[in-house]
Coordinates of C-alpha atoms and ligand atoms in Angstrom, one line a residue:
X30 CA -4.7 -7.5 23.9
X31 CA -4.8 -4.8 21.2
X32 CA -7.6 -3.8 18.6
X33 CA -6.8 -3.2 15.5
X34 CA -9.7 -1.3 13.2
X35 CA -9.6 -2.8 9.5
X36 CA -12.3 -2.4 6.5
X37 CA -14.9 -5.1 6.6
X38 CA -15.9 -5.2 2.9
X39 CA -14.0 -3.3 0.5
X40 CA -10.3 -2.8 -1.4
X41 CA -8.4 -2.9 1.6
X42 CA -9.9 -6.1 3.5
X43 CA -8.4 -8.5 1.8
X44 CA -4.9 -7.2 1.7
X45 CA -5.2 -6.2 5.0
X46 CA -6.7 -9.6 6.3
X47 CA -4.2 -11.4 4.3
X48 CA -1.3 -9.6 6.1
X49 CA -2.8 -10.7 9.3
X50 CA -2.2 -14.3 8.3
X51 CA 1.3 -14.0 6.9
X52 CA 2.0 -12.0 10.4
X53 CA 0.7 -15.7 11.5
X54 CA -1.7 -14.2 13.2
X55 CA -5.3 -16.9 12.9
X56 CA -8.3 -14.8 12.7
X57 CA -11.0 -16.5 11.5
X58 CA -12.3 -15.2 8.6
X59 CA -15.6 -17.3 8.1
X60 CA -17.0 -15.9 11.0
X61 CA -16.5 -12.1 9.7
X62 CA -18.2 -10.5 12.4
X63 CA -18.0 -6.7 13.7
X64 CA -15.8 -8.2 16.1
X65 CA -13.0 -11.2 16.1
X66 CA -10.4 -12.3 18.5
X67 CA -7.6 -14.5 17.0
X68 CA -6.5 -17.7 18.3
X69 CA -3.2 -17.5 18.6
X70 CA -2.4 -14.0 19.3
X71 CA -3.3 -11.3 21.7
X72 CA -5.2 -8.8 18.7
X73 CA -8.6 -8.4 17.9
X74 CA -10.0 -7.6 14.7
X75 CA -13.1 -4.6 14.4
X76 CA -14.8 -4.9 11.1
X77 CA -15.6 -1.2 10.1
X78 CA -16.2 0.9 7.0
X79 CA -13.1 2.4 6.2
X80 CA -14.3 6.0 7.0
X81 CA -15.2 5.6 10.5
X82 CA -11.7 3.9 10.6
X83 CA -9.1 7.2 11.5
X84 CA -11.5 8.3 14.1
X85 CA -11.8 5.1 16.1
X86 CA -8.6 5.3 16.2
X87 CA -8.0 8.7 17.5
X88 CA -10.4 8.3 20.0
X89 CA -9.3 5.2 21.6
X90 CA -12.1 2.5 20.6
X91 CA -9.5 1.0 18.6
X92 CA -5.5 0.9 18.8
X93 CA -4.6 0.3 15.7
X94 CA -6.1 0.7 11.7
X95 CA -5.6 -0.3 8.6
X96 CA -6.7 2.1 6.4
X97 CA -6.2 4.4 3.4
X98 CA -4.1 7.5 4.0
X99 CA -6.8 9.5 1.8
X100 CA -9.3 9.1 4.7
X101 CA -6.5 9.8 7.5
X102 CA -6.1 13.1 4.9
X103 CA -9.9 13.6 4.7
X104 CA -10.6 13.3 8.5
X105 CA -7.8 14.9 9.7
X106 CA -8.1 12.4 12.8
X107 CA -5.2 13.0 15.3
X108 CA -3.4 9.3 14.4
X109 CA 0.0 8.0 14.0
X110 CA 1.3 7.2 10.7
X111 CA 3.2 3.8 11.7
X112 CA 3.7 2.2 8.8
X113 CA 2.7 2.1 4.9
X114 CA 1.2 -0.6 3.9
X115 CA 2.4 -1.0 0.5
X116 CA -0.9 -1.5 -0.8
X117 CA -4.3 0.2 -2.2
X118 CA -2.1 2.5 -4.2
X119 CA -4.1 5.8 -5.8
X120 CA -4.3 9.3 -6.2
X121 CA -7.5 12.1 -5.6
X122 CA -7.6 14.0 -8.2
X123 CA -9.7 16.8 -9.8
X124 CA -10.9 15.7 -13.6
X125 CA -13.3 17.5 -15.7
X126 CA -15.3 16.8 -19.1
X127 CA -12.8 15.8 -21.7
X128 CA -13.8 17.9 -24.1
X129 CA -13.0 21.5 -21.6
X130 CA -9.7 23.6 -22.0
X131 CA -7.9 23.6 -18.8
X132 CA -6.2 26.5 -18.2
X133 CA -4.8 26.1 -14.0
X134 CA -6.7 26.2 -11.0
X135 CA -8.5 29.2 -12.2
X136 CA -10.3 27.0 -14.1
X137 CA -12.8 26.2 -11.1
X138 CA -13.7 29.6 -10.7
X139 CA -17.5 29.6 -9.6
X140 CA -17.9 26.1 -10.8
X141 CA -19.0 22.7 -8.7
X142 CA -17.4 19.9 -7.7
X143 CA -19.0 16.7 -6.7
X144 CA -16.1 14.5 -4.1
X145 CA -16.5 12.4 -1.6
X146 CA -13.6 14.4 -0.2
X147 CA -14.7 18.2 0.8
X148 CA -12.3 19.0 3.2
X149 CA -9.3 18.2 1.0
X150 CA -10.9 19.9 -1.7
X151 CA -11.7 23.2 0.0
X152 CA -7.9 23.7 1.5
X153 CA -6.7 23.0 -2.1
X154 CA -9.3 25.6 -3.4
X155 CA -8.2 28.5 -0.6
X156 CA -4.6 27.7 -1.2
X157 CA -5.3 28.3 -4.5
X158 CA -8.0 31.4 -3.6
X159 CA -10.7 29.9 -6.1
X160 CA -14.1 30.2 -5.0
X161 CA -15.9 26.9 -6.2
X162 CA -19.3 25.2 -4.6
X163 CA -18.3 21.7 -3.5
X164 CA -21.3 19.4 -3.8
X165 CA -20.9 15.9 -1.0
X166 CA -21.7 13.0 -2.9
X167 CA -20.6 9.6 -1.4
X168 CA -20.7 7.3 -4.0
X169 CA -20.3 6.8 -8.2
X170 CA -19.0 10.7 -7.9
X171 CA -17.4 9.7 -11.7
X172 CA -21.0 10.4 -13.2
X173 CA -21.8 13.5 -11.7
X174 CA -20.9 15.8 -14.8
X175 CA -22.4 13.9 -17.3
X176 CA -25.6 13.9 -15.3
X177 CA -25.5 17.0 -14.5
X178 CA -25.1 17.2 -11.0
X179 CA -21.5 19.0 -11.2
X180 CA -19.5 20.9 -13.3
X181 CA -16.1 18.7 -12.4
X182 CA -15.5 15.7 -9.7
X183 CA -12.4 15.3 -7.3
X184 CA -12.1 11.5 -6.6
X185 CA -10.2 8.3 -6.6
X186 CA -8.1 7.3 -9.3
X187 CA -6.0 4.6 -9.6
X188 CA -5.9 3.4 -13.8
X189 CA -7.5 6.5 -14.9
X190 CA -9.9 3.7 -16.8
X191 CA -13.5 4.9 -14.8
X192 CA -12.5 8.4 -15.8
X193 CA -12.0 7.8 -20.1
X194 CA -15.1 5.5 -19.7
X195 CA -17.1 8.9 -18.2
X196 CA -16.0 11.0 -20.9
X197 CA -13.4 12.6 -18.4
X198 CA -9.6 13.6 -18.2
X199 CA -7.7 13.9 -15.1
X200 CA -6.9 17.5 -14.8
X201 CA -5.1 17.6 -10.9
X202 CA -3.4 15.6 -8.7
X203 CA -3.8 16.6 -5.0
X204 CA -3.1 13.6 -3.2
X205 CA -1.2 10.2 -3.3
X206 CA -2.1 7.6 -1.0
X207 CA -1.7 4.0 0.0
X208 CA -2.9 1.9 2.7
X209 CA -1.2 2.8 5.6
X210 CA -1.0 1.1 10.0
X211 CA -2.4 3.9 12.5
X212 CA -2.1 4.0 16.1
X213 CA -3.3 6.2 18.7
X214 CA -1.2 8.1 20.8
X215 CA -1.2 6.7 24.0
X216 CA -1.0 2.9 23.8
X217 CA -0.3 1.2 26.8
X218 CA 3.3 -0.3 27.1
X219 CA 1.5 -3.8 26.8
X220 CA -0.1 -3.0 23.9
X221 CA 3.2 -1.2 22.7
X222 CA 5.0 -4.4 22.8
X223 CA 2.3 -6.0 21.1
X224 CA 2.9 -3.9 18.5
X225 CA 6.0 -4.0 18.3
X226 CA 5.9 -7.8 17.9
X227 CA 3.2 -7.1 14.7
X228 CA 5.8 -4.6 13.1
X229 CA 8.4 -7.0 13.5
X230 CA 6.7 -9.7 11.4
X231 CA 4.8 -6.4 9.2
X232 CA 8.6 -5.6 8.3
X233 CA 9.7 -8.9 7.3
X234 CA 6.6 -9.8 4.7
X235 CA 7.4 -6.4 3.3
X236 CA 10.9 -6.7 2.9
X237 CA 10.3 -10.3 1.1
X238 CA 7.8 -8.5 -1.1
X239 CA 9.7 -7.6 -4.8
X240 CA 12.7 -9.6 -4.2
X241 CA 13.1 -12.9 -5.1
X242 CA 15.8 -15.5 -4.0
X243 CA 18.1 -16.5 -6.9
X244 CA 20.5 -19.6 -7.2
X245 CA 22.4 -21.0 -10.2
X246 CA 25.6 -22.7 -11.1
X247 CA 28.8 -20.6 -11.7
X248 CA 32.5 -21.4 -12.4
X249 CA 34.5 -21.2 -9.1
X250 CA 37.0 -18.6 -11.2
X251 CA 34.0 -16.4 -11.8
X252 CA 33.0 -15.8 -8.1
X253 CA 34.2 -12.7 -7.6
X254 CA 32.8 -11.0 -10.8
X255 CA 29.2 -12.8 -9.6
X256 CA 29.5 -11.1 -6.2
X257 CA 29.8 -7.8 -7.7
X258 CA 26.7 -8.4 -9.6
X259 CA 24.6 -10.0 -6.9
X260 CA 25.5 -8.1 -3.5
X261 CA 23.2 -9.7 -1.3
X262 CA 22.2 -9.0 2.2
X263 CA 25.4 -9.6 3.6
X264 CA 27.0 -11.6 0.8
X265 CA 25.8 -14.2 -0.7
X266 CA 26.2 -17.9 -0.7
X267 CA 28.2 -20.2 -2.1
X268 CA 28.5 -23.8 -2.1
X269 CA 31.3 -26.8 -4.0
X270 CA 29.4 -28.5 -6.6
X271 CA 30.3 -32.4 -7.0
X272 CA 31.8 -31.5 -10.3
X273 CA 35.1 -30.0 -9.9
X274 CA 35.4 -26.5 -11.0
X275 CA 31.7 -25.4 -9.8
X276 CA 30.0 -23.6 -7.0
X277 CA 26.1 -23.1 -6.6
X278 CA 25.5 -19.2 -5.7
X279 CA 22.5 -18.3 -3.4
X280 CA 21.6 -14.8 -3.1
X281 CA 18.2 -12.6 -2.7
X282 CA 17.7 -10.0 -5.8
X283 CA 15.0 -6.9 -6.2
X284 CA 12.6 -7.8 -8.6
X285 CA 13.3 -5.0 -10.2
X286 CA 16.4 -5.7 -11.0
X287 CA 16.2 -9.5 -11.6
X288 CA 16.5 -9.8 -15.6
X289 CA 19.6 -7.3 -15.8
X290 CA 21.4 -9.0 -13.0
X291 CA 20.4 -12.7 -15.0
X292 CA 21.5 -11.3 -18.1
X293 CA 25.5 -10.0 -16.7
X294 CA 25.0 -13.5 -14.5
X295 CA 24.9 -15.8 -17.6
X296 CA 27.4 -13.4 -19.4
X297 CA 29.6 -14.4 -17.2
X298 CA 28.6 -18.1 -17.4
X299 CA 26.3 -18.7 -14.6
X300 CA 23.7 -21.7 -15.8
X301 CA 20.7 -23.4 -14.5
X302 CA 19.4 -20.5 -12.9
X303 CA 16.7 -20.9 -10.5
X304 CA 14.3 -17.9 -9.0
X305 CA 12.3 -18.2 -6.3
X306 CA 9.2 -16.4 -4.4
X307 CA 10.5 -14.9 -1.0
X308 CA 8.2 -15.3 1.9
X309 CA 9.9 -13.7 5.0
X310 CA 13.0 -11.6 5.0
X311 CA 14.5 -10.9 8.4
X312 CA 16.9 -8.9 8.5
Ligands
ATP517 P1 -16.5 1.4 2.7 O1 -17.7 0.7 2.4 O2 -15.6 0.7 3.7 O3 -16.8 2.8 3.1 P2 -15.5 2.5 0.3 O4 -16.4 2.2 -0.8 O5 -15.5 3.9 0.9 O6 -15.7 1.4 1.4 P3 -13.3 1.3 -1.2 O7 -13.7 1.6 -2.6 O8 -13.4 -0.1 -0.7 O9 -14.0 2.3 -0.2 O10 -11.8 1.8 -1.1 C1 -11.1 1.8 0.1 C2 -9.8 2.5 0.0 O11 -9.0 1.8 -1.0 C3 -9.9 3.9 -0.5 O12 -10.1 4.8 0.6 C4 -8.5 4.1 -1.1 O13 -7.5 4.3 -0.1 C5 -8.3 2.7 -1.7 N1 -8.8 2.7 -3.1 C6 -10.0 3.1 -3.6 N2 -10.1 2.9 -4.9 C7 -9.0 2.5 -5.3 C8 -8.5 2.1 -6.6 N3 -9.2 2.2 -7.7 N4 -7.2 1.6 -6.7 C9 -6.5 1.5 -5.6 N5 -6.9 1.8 -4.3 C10 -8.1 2.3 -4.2
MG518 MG1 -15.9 4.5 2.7

């Protein structure tokens, strides 16, 4: 059995719940309780609030988090980055009121700062050898200029949207961060093989995630130029159409890339192109 710590109400717990499932790993969610045991595989799930996450970890009560790496950052709890997570994408920055000239770190000078983050805050500000007064505020940290309560904020930003709407512009980035897997440092070699099972399927739904599977019909002569376009995993599939002359060519394609590669495909006569949603790539 292994426990993994994941955030019971918040941004991450449904991205994080709903990589449980694609994992195929039952946990049922009705029932969200502060503790859950799936069905059909040896985890448990600890409901927690995403900053007591990193030290649960550390400190044994749980194997395994989901979590944000800001709070990993923040805590400086002695975890192992397994994996990121590929979601809950943001930055911490430091923003002040729109209207100020920023001129560099020096800007801080004897100010304060309202942040739910002091300790990454105060080794940016010694690195930087400004003295500022960093004021601990836990939540809605974007209104703390305008009501007065500090001269600048260092918080989350992922659209930059809460920051225009509070008269404020984004003056610092000190951190980038994503969800990311923990684990603590001495996991048993039963629950290292558990893990190892969850990281196997972890790997797979985030290798299908921004590709897509691509088929279409091509003129057998043009196989080889299609090939080049679409290099595949290996390489990719092709299959004799009834009609003589034909082949149907299966092959998996970033995202990213997907109009580009359509648009040399049907230069080169490919037709009734077909793109599909990947679930699980194993490699
Ligand atoms: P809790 O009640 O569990 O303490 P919280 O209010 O501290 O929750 P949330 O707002 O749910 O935290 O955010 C959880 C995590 O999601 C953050 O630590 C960060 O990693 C990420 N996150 C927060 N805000 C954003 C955002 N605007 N865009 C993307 N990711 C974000
Ligand atoms: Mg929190």
């Amino acid at each position: 059995m292994i426990r993994i710590a994941i955030q019971s109400k918040g941004r991450l717990s449904e991205e994080s719940l709903a990589l449980m499932r694609e994992a195929g790993i039952v946990i049922d969610e009705q029932k969200r309780k502060f503790l859950a045991r799936s069905a059909n595989f040896p985890v448990e799930v600890l409901y927690l609030r995403d900053d007591d996450i990193p030290a649960v970890v550390a400190d044994g009560s749980a194997d395994l988090g989901i979590v944000g790496y800001n709070e990993v950052a923040e805590t400086g709890a002695d975890v192992e980055i397994v994996r990121k997570m590929g979601f809950g994408s943001c930055r911490i920055s430091l923003a002040i009121p729109k209207a100020q000239e920023y001129n560099g770190p020096s800007f801080f000078e004897g100010k304060s700062i309202a942040t739910s983050y002091p300790n990454i805050l105060s080794k940016w500000l010694a690195e930087n050898k400004v003295n500022a007064e960093i004021r601990k505020i836990m939540g809605s940290v974007e209104i703390a200029p305008a009501a007065g309560i500090a001269d600048a904020i260092f918080d989350i930003v992922s659209s930059g949207g809460t920051l225009v709407s509070n008269g404020l512009k984004e003056v610092e980035t000190l951190l980038w961060s994503e969800a990311v897997l923990v684990a603590g440092h001495n996991l048993s070699d039963e629950k290292k093989a558990i893990l190892d099972t969850m990281l196997f399927r972890i790997d797979a739904i985030k290798e299908s995630r921004g590709m897509k599977y691509i088929l279409m019909n091509i003129p057998s002569d043009k196989i080889e130029e299609a090939v080049k376009i679409l290099p595949a995993m290996r390489s990719p599939t092709v299959m004799p159409l009834a009609a003589e002359g034909w082949c149907s060519l299966h092959s998996v394609v970033l995202e990213s890339e997907l109009w580009d590669k359509i648009e040399r495909l049907k230069g080169i006569g490919a037709e009734g192109i077909l793109v599909l949603t990947l679930d699980k790539v194993i490699g």
